Amino acid sequence: MSVRIGMCDWSFPITGIGGIRFASELGIKSYQLTLGSRARGYPLTEQELQKKYLECGEKYGVEFVSINADDLMSFPLSYPAGSYENDEARRFVKICINTAYSMGIDKVMTSCVRKGIIKTEEDLLNTADSLKDICDYAAPLGIKVTNENYLDSAGNLLLASMVSRENFTVFYDSQNPACFADHDASEMVFGLKDHILKLGQVHVKDGFKNRPGSVSLGEGDSNFYKSMENLKAIGFHGDILIENFYTESKFGMNNFDDIFGLVSKDINTLKQIFDV
């Protein structure tokens, strides 16, 4: 597979099944889904809804390539084993894994952001312990587990060595390392090359310090074009998943009269870069 342009479900102006046809008409070929909120009972666990998604994806030529365990923003993997928060985190990811398996999706993305940021050695140890358990649960089902965080390349490689599971990879985001931790996201492409190529999925967005996904691709301070150049240099193939937050007030252009024009602009930017 060459490069495909995809979208994070929570980023597209119309979320859920209703947005898939519109996204496909704009050129989107793949989607990263989310399980939905705990408060709503994790809607994607419902088999009838899963069936509707898969039917819609087949109809409009959109493949669902992973599920994001987004409740980890509130229930961190970095908390100690046996704590209520960590128990809930592990339970939630396993629900994601079961859902992915039910839908024929072979990748689940975990994250260490917001409440779950890895700040200390203890956080790192707790996260690795959590991910070992999760990977061991996922492996018999053929599910790969990946983790996005704010560590630099060395920190991510250390985490991967601590987890030490064949079905584990690090997830690369083109802005977060610069936005939240002052790392050079473009150079991290080389540091995390093996993980990026093995997983075949990345997030792309742009913005400014502490303002993720707040401007069109290439118009922020994340060194976006250099990151894309480096992805091409390592021979990336797979899904480039757009994660700009078009409908949020922090999006710099605030052009809600032509919000799909903003989406199209980012899609066309990626098409030109990757010649697709």
Short mmCIF file of C-alpha atoms in Angstrom, two decimals, residues 46-213:
data_model
loop_
_atom_site.label_atom_id
_atom_site.label_comp_id
_atom_site.label_asym_id
_atom_site.label_seq_id
_atom_site.Cartn_x
_atom_site.Cartn_y
_atom_site.Cartn_z
CA GLU A 46 -23.01 -2.02 20.07
CA GLN A 47 -22.87 -4.65 17.33
CA GLU A 48 -25.63 -3.04 15.28
CA LEU A 49 -23.67 0.21 15.17
CA GLN A 50 -20.50 -1.68 14.21
CA LYS A 51 -22.41 -3.28 11.35
CA LYS A 52 -23.66 0.11 10.15
CA TYR A 53 -20.14 1.54 10.20
CA LEU A 54 -18.75 -1.36 8.21
CA GLU A 55 -21.57 -1.17 5.67
CA CYS A 56 -21.05 2.57 5.27
CA GLY A 57 -17.28 2.19 4.92
CA GLU A 58 -17.69 -0.46 2.22
CA LYS A 59 -20.25 1.64 0.36
CA TYR A 60 -18.07 4.75 0.24
CA GLY A 61 -14.64 3.16 -0.01
CA VAL A 62 -13.39 4.12 3.46
CA GLU A 63 -11.40 1.63 5.55
CA PHE A 64 -11.43 1.75 9.34
CA VAL A 65 -7.81 1.26 10.29
CA SER A 66 -7.68 1.68 14.07
CA ILE A 67 -9.65 2.58 17.18
CA ASN A 68 -8.45 5.26 19.59
CA ALA A 69 -8.88 4.56 23.30
CA ASP A 70 -9.70 8.19 24.04
CA ASP A 71 -10.93 7.72 27.62
CA LEU A 72 -7.27 7.35 28.62
CA MET A 73 -7.18 11.14 28.77
CA SER A 74 -9.14 10.77 32.02
CA PHE A 75 -8.07 7.30 33.21
CA PRO A 76 -4.29 7.13 32.82
CA LEU A 77 -2.09 4.16 32.09
CA SER A 78 0.61 5.98 34.06
CA TYR A 79 -1.18 5.60 37.40
CA PRO A 80 -0.13 2.73 39.71
CA ALA A 81 -1.47 -0.77 39.12
CA GLY A 82 -4.39 -1.45 41.44
CA SER A 83 -5.53 2.17 41.55
CA TYR A 84 -9.09 2.85 40.45
CA GLU A 85 -7.88 5.01 37.54
CA ASN A 86 -5.44 2.40 36.23
CA ASP A 87 -7.92 -0.43 36.61
CA GLU A 88 -10.42 1.57 34.56
CA ALA A 89 -7.76 2.40 31.96
CA ARG A 90 -6.90 -1.25 31.42
CA ARG A 91 -10.55 -2.25 31.34
CA PHE A 92 -11.37 0.44 28.79
CA VAL A 93 -8.52 -0.49 26.44
CA LYS A 94 -9.57 -4.12 26.57
CA ILE A 95 -13.08 -3.05 25.56
CA CYS A 96 -11.48 -1.23 22.62
CA ILE A 97 -9.55 -4.36 21.71
CA ASN A 98 -12.69 -6.50 21.79
CA THR A 99 -14.49 -3.93 19.63
CA ALA A 100 -11.63 -3.78 17.14
CA TYR A 101 -11.62 -7.56 16.88
CA SER A 102 -15.37 -7.61 16.33
CA MET A 103 -15.02 -5.09 13.48
CA GLY A 104 -12.01 -6.70 11.83
CA ILE A 105 -9.74 -3.81 12.81
CA ASP A 106 -6.25 -4.89 13.85
CA LYS A 107 -4.89 -1.77 15.62
CA VAL A 108 -5.80 0.01 18.86
CA MET A 109 -4.19 3.31 19.80
CA THR A 110 -3.52 4.18 23.43
CA SER A 111 -2.21 7.53 24.65
CA CYS A 112 -0.50 9.17 27.60
CA VAL A 113 -1.80 12.72 27.41
CA ARG A 114 -3.67 15.15 29.69
CA LYS A 115 -3.95 13.35 33.06
CA GLY A 116 -1.76 10.51 31.83
CA ILE A 117 1.38 12.41 30.79
CA ILE A 118 4.57 10.48 31.61
CA LYS A 119 6.58 12.84 33.82
CA THR A 120 8.55 10.62 36.20
CA GLU A 121 10.35 7.29 36.18
CA GLU A 122 7.46 5.85 38.18
CA ASP A 123 5.01 7.04 35.51
CA LEU A 124 7.13 5.31 32.88
CA LEU A 125 7.25 2.07 34.85
CA ASN A 126 3.51 2.14 35.47
CA THR A 127 2.79 2.81 31.79
CA ALA A 128 5.06 -0.02 30.64
CA ASP A 129 3.41 -2.40 33.12
CA SER A 130 -0.05 -1.40 31.87
CA LEU A 131 0.94 -1.81 28.23
CA LYS A 132 2.45 -5.26 28.82
CA ASP A 133 -0.86 -6.45 30.23
CA ILE A 134 -2.80 -4.84 27.37
CA CYS A 135 -0.51 -6.27 24.68
CA ASP A 136 -0.76 -9.74 26.19
CA TYR A 137 -4.54 -9.47 26.10
CA ALA A 138 -4.50 -8.24 22.48
CA ALA A 139 -1.97 -10.66 21.02
CA PRO A 140 -4.17 -13.80 20.81
CA LEU A 141 -6.77 -11.70 18.95
CA GLY A 142 -4.22 -10.49 16.41
CA ILE A 143 -4.50 -6.89 17.60
CA LYS A 144 -1.56 -4.49 17.56
CA VAL A 145 -1.28 -1.91 20.36
CA THR A 146 0.34 1.48 19.86
CA ASN A 147 0.99 4.37 22.24
CA GLU A 148 1.17 8.12 21.66
CA ASN A 149 2.85 10.28 24.30
CA TYR A 150 4.99 13.38 24.78
CA LEU A 151 8.33 11.60 25.25
CA ASP A 152 11.24 12.25 22.90
CA SER A 153 12.63 9.53 20.63
CA ALA A 154 14.93 8.12 23.31
CA GLY A 155 12.12 8.02 25.84
CA ASN A 156 9.81 6.28 23.40
CA LEU A 157 12.43 3.69 22.50
CA LEU A 158 13.02 3.06 26.20
CA LEU A 159 9.28 2.58 26.74
CA ALA A 160 9.15 0.15 23.82
CA SER A 161 12.06 -1.85 25.22
CA MET A 162 10.35 -2.00 28.62
CA VAL A 163 7.08 -3.22 27.10
CA SER A 164 9.01 -5.66 24.91
CA ARG A 165 6.03 -7.10 23.05
CA GLU A 166 5.99 -7.93 19.35
CA ASN A 167 2.54 -6.38 18.94
CA PHE A 168 3.58 -3.02 20.45
CA THR A 169 4.66 0.12 18.61
CA VAL A 170 5.07 3.82 19.31
CA PHE A 171 2.62 6.20 17.56
CA TYR A 172 3.97 9.32 15.83
CA ASP A 173 2.17 12.69 15.76
CA SER A 174 3.54 15.54 13.65
CA GLN A 175 2.74 18.31 16.16
CA ASN A 176 2.32 17.04 19.72
CA PRO A 177 6.03 16.62 20.54
CA ALA A 178 6.68 20.25 19.60
CA CYS A 179 3.42 21.58 20.98
CA PHE A 180 3.61 20.09 24.46
CA ALA A 181 7.26 19.18 25.08
CA ASP A 182 9.47 21.33 22.82
CA HIS A 183 10.83 18.30 20.95
CA ASP A 184 11.78 18.46 17.27
CA ALA A 185 8.95 16.42 15.79
CA SER A 186 10.57 16.32 12.37
CA GLU A 187 13.78 14.70 13.68
CA MET A 188 11.72 12.19 15.67
CA VAL A 189 10.68 10.66 12.35
CA PHE A 190 14.20 9.27 12.04
CA GLY A 191 14.43 8.28 15.69
CA LEU A 192 11.15 6.37 15.52
CA LYS A 193 11.58 5.12 11.96
CA ASP A 194 11.18 1.42 12.72
CA HIS A 195 7.99 1.99 14.71
CA ILE A 196 6.48 4.34 12.12
CA LEU A 197 7.13 1.91 9.28
CA LYS A 198 5.91 -1.11 11.25
CA LEU A 199 2.63 0.53 12.27
CA GLY A 200 1.90 2.37 9.02
CA GLN A 201 -0.19 5.10 10.65
CA VAL A 202 0.62 8.65 11.78
CA HIS A 203 -1.34 11.70 12.92
CA VAL A 204 -0.82 15.03 11.18
CA LYS A 205 -1.95 18.39 12.46
CA ASP A 206 -0.46 21.85 12.90
CA GLY A 207 -0.69 24.75 15.30
CA PHE A 208 1.32 26.62 17.89
CA LYS A 209 2.59 26.07 21.41
CA ASN A 210 -0.20 24.53 23.53
CA ARG A 211 -2.64 25.00 20.65
CA PRO A 212 -2.77 21.64 18.85
CA GLY A 213 -4.55 21.33 15.54
#
